[in-house]
mmCIF file of C-alpha atoms and ligand atoms in Angstrom:
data_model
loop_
_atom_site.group_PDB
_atom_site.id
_atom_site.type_symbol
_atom_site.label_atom_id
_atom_site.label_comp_id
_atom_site.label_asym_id
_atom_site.label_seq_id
_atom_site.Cartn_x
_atom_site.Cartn_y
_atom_site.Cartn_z
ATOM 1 C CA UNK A 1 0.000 0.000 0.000
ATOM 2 C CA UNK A 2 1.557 3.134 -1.310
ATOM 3 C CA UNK A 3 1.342 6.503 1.105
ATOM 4 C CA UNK A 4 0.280 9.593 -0.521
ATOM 5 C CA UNK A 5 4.095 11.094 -1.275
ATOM 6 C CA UNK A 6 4.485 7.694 -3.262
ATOM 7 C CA UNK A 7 1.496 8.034 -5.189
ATOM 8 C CA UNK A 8 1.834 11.574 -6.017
ATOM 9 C CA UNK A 9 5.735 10.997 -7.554
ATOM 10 C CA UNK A 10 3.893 7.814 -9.334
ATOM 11 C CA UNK A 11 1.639 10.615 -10.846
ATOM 12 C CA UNK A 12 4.259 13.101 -11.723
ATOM 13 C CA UNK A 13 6.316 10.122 -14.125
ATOM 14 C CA UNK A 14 2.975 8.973 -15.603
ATOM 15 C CA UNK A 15 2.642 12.362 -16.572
ATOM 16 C CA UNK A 16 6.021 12.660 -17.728
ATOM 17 C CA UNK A 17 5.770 9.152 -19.596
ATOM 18 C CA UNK A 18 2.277 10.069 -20.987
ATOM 19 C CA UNK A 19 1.903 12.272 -24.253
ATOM 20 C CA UNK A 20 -0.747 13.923 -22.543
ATOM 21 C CA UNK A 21 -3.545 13.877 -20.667
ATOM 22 C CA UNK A 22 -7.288 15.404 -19.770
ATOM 23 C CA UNK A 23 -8.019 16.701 -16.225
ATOM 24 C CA UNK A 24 -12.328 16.498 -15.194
ATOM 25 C CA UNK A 25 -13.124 18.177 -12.525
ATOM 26 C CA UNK A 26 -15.330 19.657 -10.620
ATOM 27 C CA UNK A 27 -16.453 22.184 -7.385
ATOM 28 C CA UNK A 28 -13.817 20.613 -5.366
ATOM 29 C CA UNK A 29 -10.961 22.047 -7.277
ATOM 30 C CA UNK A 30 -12.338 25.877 -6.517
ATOM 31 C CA UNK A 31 -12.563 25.171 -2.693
ATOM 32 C CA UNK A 32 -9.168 25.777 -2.004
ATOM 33 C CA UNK A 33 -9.667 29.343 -4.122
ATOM 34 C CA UNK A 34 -12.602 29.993 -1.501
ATOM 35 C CA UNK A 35 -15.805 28.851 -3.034
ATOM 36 C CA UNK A 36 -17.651 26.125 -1.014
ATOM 37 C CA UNK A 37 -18.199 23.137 -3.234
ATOM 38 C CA UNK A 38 -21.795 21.857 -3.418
ATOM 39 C CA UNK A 39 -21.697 18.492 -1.400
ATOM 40 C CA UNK A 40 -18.946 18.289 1.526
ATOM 41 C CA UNK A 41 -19.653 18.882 4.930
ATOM 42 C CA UNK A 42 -19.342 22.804 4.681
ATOM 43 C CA UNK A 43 -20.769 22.459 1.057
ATOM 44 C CA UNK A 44 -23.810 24.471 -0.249
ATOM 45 C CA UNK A 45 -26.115 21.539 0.342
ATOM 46 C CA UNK A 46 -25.488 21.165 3.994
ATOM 47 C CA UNK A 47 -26.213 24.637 4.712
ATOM 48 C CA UNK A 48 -29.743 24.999 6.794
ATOM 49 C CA UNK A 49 -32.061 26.677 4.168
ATOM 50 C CA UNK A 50 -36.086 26.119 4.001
ATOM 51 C CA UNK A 51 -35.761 25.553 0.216
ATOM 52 C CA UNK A 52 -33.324 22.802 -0.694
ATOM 53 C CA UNK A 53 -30.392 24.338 -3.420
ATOM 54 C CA UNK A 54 -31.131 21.865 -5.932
ATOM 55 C CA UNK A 55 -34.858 23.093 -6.220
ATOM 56 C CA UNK A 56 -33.527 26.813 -6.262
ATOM 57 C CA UNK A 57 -31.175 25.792 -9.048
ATOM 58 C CA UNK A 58 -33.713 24.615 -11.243
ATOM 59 C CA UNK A 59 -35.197 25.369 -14.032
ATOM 60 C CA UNK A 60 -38.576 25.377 -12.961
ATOM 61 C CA UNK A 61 -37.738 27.545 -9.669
ATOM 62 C CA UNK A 62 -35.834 30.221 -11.842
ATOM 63 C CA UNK A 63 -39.047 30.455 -13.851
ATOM 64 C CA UNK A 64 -41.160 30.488 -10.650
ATOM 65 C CA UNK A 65 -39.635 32.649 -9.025
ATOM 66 C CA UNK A 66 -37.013 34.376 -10.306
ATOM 67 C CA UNK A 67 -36.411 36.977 -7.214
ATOM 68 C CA UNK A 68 -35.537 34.797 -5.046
ATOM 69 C CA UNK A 69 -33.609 32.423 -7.452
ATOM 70 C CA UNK A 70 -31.488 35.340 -8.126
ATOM 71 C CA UNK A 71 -30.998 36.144 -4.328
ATOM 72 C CA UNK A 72 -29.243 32.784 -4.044
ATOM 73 C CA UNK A 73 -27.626 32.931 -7.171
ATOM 74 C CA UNK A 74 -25.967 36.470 -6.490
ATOM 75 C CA UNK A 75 -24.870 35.841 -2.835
ATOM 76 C CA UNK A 76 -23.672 31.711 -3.041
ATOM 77 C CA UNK A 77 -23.078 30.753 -6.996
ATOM 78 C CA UNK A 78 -21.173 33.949 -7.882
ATOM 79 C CA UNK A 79 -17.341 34.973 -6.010
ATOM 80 C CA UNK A 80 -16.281 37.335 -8.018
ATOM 81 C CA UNK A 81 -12.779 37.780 -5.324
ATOM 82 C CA UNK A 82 -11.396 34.266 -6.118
ATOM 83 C CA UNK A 83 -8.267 33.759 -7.365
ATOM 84 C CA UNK A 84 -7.053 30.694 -9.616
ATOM 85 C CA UNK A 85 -5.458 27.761 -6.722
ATOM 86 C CA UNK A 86 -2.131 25.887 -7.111
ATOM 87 C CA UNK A 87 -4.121 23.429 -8.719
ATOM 88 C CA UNK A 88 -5.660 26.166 -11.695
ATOM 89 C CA UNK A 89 -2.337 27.002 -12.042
ATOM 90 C CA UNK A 90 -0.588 24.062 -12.321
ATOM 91 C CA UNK A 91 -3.064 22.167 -14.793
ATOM 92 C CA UNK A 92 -2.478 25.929 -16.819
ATOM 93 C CA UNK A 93 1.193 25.576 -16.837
ATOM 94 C CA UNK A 94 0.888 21.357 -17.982
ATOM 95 C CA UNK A 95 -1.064 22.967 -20.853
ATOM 96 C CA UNK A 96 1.582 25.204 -21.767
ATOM 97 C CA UNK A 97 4.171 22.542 -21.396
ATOM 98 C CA UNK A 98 2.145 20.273 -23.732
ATOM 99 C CA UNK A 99 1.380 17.687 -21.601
ATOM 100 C CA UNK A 100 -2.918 19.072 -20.191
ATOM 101 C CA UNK A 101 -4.723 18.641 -23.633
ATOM 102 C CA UNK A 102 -7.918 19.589 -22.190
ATOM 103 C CA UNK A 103 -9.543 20.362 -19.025
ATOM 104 C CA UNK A 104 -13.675 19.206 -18.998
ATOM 105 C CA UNK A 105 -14.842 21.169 -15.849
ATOM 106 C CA UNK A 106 -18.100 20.926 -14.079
ATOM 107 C CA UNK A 107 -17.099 24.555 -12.729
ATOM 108 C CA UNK A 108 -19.004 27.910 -13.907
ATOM 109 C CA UNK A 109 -16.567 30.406 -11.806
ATOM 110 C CA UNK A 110 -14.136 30.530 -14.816
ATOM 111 C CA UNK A 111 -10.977 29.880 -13.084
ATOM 112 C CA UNK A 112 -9.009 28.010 -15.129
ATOM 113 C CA UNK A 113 -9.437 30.587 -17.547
ATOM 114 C CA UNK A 114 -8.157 33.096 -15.196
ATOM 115 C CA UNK A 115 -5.228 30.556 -14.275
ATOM 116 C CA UNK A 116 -4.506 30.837 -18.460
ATOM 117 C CA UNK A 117 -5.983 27.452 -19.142
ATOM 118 C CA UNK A 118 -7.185 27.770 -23.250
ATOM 119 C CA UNK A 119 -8.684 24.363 -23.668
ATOM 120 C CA UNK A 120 -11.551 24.499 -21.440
ATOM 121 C CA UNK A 121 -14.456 22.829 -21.531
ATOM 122 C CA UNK A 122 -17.303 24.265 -19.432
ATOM 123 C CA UNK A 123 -19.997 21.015 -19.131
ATOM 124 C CA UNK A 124 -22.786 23.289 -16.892
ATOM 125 C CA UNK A 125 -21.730 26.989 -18.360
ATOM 126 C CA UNK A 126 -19.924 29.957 -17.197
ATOM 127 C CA UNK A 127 -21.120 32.892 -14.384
ATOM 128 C CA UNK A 128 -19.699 35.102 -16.980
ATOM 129 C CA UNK A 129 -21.826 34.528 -19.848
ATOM 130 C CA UNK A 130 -25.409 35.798 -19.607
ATOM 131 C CA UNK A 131 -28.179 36.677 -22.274
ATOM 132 C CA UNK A 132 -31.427 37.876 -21.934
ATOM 133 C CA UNK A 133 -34.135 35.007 -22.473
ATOM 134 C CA UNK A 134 -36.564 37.051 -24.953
ATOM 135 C CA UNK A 135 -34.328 38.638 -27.586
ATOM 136 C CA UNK A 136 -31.102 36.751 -26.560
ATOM 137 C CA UNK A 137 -28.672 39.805 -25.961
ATOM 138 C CA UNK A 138 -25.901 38.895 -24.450
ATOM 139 C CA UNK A 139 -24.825 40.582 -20.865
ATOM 140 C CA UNK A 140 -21.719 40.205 -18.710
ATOM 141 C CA UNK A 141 -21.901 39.103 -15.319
ATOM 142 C CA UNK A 142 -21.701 42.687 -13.882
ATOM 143 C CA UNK A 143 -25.405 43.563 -15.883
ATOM 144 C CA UNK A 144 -26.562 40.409 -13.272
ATOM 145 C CA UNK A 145 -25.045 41.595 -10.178
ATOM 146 C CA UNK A 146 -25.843 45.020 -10.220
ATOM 147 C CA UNK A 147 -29.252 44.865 -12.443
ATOM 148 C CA UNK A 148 -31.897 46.287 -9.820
ATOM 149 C CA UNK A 149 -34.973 44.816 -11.917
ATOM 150 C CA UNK A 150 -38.398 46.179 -10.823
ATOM 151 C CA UNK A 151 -39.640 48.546 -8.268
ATOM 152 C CA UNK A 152 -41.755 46.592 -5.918
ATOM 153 C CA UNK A 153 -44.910 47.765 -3.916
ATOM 154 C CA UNK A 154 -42.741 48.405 -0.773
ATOM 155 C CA UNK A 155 -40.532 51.092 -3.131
ATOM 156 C CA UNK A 156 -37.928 47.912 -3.181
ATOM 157 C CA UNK A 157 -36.279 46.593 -6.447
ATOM 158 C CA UNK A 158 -36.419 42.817 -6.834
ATOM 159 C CA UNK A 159 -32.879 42.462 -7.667
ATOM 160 C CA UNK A 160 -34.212 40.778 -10.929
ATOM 161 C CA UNK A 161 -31.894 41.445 -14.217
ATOM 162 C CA UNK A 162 -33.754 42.566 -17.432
ATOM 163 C CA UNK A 163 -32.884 43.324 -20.585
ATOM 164 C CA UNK A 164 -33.709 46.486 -22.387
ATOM 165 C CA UNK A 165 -36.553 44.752 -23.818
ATOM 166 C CA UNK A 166 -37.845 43.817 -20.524
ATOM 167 C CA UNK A 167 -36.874 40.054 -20.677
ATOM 168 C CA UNK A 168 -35.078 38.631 -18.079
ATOM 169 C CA UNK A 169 -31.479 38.261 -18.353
ATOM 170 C CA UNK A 170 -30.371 34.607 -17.492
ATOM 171 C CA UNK A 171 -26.889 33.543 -16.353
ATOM 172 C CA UNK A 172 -25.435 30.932 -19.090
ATOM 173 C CA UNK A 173 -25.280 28.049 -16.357
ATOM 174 C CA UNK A 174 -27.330 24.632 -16.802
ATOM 175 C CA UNK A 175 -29.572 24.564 -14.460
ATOM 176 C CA UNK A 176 -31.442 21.208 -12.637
ATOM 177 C CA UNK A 177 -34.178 19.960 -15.538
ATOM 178 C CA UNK A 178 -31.727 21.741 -18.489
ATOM 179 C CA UNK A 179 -29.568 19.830 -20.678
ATOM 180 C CA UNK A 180 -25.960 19.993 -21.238
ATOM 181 C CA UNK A 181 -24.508 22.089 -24.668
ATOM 182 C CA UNK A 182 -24.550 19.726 -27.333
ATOM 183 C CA UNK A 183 -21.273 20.424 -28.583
ATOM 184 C CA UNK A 184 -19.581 21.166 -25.425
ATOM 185 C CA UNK A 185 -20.582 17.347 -24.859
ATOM 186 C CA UNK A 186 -19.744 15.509 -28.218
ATOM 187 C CA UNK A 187 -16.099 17.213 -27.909
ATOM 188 C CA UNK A 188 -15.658 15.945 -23.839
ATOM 189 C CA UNK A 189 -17.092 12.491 -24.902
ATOM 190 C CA UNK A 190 -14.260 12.807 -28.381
ATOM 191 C CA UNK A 191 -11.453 14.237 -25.349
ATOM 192 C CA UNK A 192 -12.342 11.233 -23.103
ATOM 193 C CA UNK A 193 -11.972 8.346 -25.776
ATOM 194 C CA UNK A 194 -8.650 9.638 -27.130
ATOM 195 C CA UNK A 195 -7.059 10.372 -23.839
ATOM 196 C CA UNK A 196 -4.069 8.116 -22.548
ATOM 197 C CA UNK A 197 -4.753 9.210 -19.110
ATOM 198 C CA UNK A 198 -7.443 10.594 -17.790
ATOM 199 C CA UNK A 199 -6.813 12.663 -14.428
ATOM 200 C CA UNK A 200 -10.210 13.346 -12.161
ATOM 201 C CA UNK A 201 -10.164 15.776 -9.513
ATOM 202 C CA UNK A 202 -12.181 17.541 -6.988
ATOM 203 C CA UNK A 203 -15.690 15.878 -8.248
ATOM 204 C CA UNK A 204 -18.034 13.650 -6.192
ATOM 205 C CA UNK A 205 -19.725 12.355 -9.411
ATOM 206 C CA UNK A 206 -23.201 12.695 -7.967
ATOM 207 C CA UNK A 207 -24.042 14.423 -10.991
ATOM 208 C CA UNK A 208 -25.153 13.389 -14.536
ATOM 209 C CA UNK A 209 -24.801 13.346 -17.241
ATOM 210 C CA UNK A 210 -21.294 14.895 -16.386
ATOM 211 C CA UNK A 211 -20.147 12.019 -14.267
ATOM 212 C CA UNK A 212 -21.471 9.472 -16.739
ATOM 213 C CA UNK A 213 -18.754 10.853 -19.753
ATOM 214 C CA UNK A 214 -16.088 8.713 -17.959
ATOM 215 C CA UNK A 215 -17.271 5.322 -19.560
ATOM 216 C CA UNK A 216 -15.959 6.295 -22.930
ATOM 217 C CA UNK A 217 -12.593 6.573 -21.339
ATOM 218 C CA UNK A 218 -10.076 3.890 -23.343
ATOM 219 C CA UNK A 219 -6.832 4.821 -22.231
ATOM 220 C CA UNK A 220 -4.129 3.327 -19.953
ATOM 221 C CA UNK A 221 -4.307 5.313 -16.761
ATOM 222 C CA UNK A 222 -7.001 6.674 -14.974
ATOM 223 C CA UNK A 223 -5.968 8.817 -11.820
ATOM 224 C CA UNK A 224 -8.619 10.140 -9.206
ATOM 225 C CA UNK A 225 -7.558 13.050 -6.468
ATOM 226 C CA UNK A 226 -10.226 13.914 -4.010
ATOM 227 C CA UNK A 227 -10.872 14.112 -0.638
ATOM 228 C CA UNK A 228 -13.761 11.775 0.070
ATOM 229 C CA UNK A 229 -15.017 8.663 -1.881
ATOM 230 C CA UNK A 230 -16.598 8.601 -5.192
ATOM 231 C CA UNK A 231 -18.683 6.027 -6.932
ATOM 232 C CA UNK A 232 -16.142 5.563 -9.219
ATOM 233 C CA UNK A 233 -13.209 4.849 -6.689
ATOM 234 C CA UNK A 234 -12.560 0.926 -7.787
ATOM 235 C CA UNK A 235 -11.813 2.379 -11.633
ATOM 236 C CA UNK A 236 -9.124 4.188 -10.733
ATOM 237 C CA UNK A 237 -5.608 2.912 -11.434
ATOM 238 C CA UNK A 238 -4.620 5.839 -9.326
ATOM 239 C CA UNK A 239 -6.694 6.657 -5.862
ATOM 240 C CA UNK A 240 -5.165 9.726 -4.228
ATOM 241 C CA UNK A 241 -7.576 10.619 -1.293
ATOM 242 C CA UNK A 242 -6.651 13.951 -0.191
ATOM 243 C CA UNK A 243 -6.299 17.434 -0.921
ATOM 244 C CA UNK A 244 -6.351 18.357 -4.255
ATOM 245 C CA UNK A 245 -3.739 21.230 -4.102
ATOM 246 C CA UNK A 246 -1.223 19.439 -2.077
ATOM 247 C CA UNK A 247 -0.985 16.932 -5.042
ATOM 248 C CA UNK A 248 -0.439 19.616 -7.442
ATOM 249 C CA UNK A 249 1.711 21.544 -6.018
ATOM 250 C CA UNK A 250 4.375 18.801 -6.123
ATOM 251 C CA UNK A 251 4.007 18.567 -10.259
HETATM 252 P P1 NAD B 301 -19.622 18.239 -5.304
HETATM 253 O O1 NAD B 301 -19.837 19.330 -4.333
HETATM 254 O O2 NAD B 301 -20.704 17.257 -5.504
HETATM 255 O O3 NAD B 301 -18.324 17.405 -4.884
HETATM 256 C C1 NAD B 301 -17.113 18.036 -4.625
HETATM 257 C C2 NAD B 301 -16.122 16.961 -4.235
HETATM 258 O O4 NAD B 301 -14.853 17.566 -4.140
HETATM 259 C C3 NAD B 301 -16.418 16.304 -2.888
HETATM 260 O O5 NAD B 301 -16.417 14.903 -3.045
HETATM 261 C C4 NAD B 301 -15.272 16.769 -1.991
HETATM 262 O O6 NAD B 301 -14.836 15.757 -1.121
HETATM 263 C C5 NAD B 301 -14.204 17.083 -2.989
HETATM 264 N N1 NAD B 301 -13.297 18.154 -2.560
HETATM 265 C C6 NAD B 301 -13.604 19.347 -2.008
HETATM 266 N N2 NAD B 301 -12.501 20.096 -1.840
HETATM 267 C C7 NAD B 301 -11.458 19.334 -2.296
HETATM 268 C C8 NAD B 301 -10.065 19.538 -2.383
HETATM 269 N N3 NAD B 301 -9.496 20.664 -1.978
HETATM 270 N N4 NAD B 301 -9.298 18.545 -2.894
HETATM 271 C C9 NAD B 301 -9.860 17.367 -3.299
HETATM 272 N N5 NAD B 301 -11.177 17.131 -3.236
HETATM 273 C C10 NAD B 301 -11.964 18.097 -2.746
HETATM 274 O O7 NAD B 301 -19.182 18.915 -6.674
HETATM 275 P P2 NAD B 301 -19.323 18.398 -8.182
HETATM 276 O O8 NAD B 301 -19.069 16.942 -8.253
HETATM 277 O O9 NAD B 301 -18.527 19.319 -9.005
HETATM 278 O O10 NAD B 301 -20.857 18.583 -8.552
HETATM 279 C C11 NAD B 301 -21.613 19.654 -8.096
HETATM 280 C C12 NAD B 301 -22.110 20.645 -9.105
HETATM 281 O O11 NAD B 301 -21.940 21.877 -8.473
HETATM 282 C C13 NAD B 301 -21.390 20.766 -10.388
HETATM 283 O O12 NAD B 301 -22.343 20.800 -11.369
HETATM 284 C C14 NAD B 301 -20.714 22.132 -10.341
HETATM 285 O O13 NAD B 301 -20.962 22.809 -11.548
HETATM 286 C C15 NAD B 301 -21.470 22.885 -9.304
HETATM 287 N N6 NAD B 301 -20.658 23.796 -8.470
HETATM 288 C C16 NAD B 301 -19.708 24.583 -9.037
HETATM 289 C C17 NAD B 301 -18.944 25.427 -8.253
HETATM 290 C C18 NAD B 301 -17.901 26.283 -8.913
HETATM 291 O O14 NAD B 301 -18.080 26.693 -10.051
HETATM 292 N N7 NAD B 301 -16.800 26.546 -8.226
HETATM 293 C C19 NAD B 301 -19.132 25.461 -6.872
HETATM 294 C C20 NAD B 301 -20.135 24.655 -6.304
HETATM 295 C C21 NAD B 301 -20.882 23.814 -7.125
#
């Protein structure tokens, strides 16, 4: 049984050995940059609230009731502050180097991007994409933070966005009951089968259809970093359990 210094030097020849690879990750690779994942112990979802998140982040619930699906949105789905991690920063430097073909992210706080990843694909959207769901202008994430929306009986706005045309202005992120970009999916699924190595981190793959992309994985080594255990823990050729940033900041 190999401790976690031995596994982690094991990682850093495969990835030397390997022509490349493709990281998939999700919220637990932004937790060390400050934003609470969705499912740990100080995660979104064990937070006390009367509404559960996953009915405020759906589809139905943002059509419902769109003030208060924006009150949740603006003060626990957007951190505008956070910074890129080691592990952002690493996976942008492996890209630079060659050897990170692609990172498939569950993530919509755009940090890889901000780390200087280019190959990013974003499976559930990006914070910083927005449009308005009548006439489809597009709107930066700004327009949704600071958009006051409609004066309310009490001389209150409702802190709903809206478009010039009065439509209201929806963030770019897939929301429960939505699908997935077509596109953004066929090019993960082509990523997955043509990868050698396939390196998952951060991700309790509780959700689907992201989690379920990992079948079409053919490769040699499959590598899994995160701190507590997934349903897909007896796949892995690799099981680091542990912090996702002291891994990468040995590569
Ligand atoms: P999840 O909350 O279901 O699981 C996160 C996993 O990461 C957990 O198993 C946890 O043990 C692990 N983890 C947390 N911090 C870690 C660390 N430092 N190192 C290693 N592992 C760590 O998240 P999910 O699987 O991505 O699915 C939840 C959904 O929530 C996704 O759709 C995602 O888009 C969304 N989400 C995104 C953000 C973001 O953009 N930063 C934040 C919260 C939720």
């Amino acid at each position: 049984m190999q401790n976690n210094a031995e596994k982690i030097k094991l990682l850093g020849q495969w990835i030397e050995q390997s022509d490349s690879f493709v990281f998939f990750g999700g919220a637990g690779v932004s937790t060390e940059s400050g934003i609470p994942d969705f499912r740990s112990a100080d995660g979104l979802y064990n937070e006390k609230s009367e509404i559960p998140p996953e009915r405020i982040i759906s589809h139905t619930f943002f059509k419902m009731h769109p003030k208060e699906f924006f009150e949740f949105y603006k003060t626990k789905m957007v951190y505008t502050k956070a910074k890129p991690s080691v592990t952002h920063m690493t996976l942008a430097r492996l890209e630079k180097e060659g050897k990170c073909k692609a990172v498939i992210t569950q993530n919509i706080d755009g940090l890889h991007q901000a780390a200087g990843s280019v190959n990013v694909l974003e499976l559930h959207g990006s914070i910083y994409r927005n449009y308005c769901i009548k006439c489809g202008r597009p709107y930066d994430l700004d327009a949704v933070m600071t958009g006051k929306g409609i004066r309310l009986g009490d001389g209150r706005f409702d802190g709903v966005p809206v478009c010039e045309c009065g439509g209201i202005i929806k963030p770019d992120v897939v929301l429960y009951e939505e699908s997935l970009d077509e596109s953004v999916l066929k090019e993960s699924v082509s990523l997955i089968s043509n990868t050698p190595m396939l390196i998952i981190g951060g991700t309790s793959l509780n959700v689907y259809p992201a989690a379920g992309l990992l079948q079409h994985f053919r490769g040699s080594h499959i590598v899994l970093i995160n701190k507590e255990p997934t349903p897909f823990d007896e796949n892995a050729d690799l099981l680091i359990q542990g912090a996702l940033g002291d891994v990468f900041k040995e590569l």
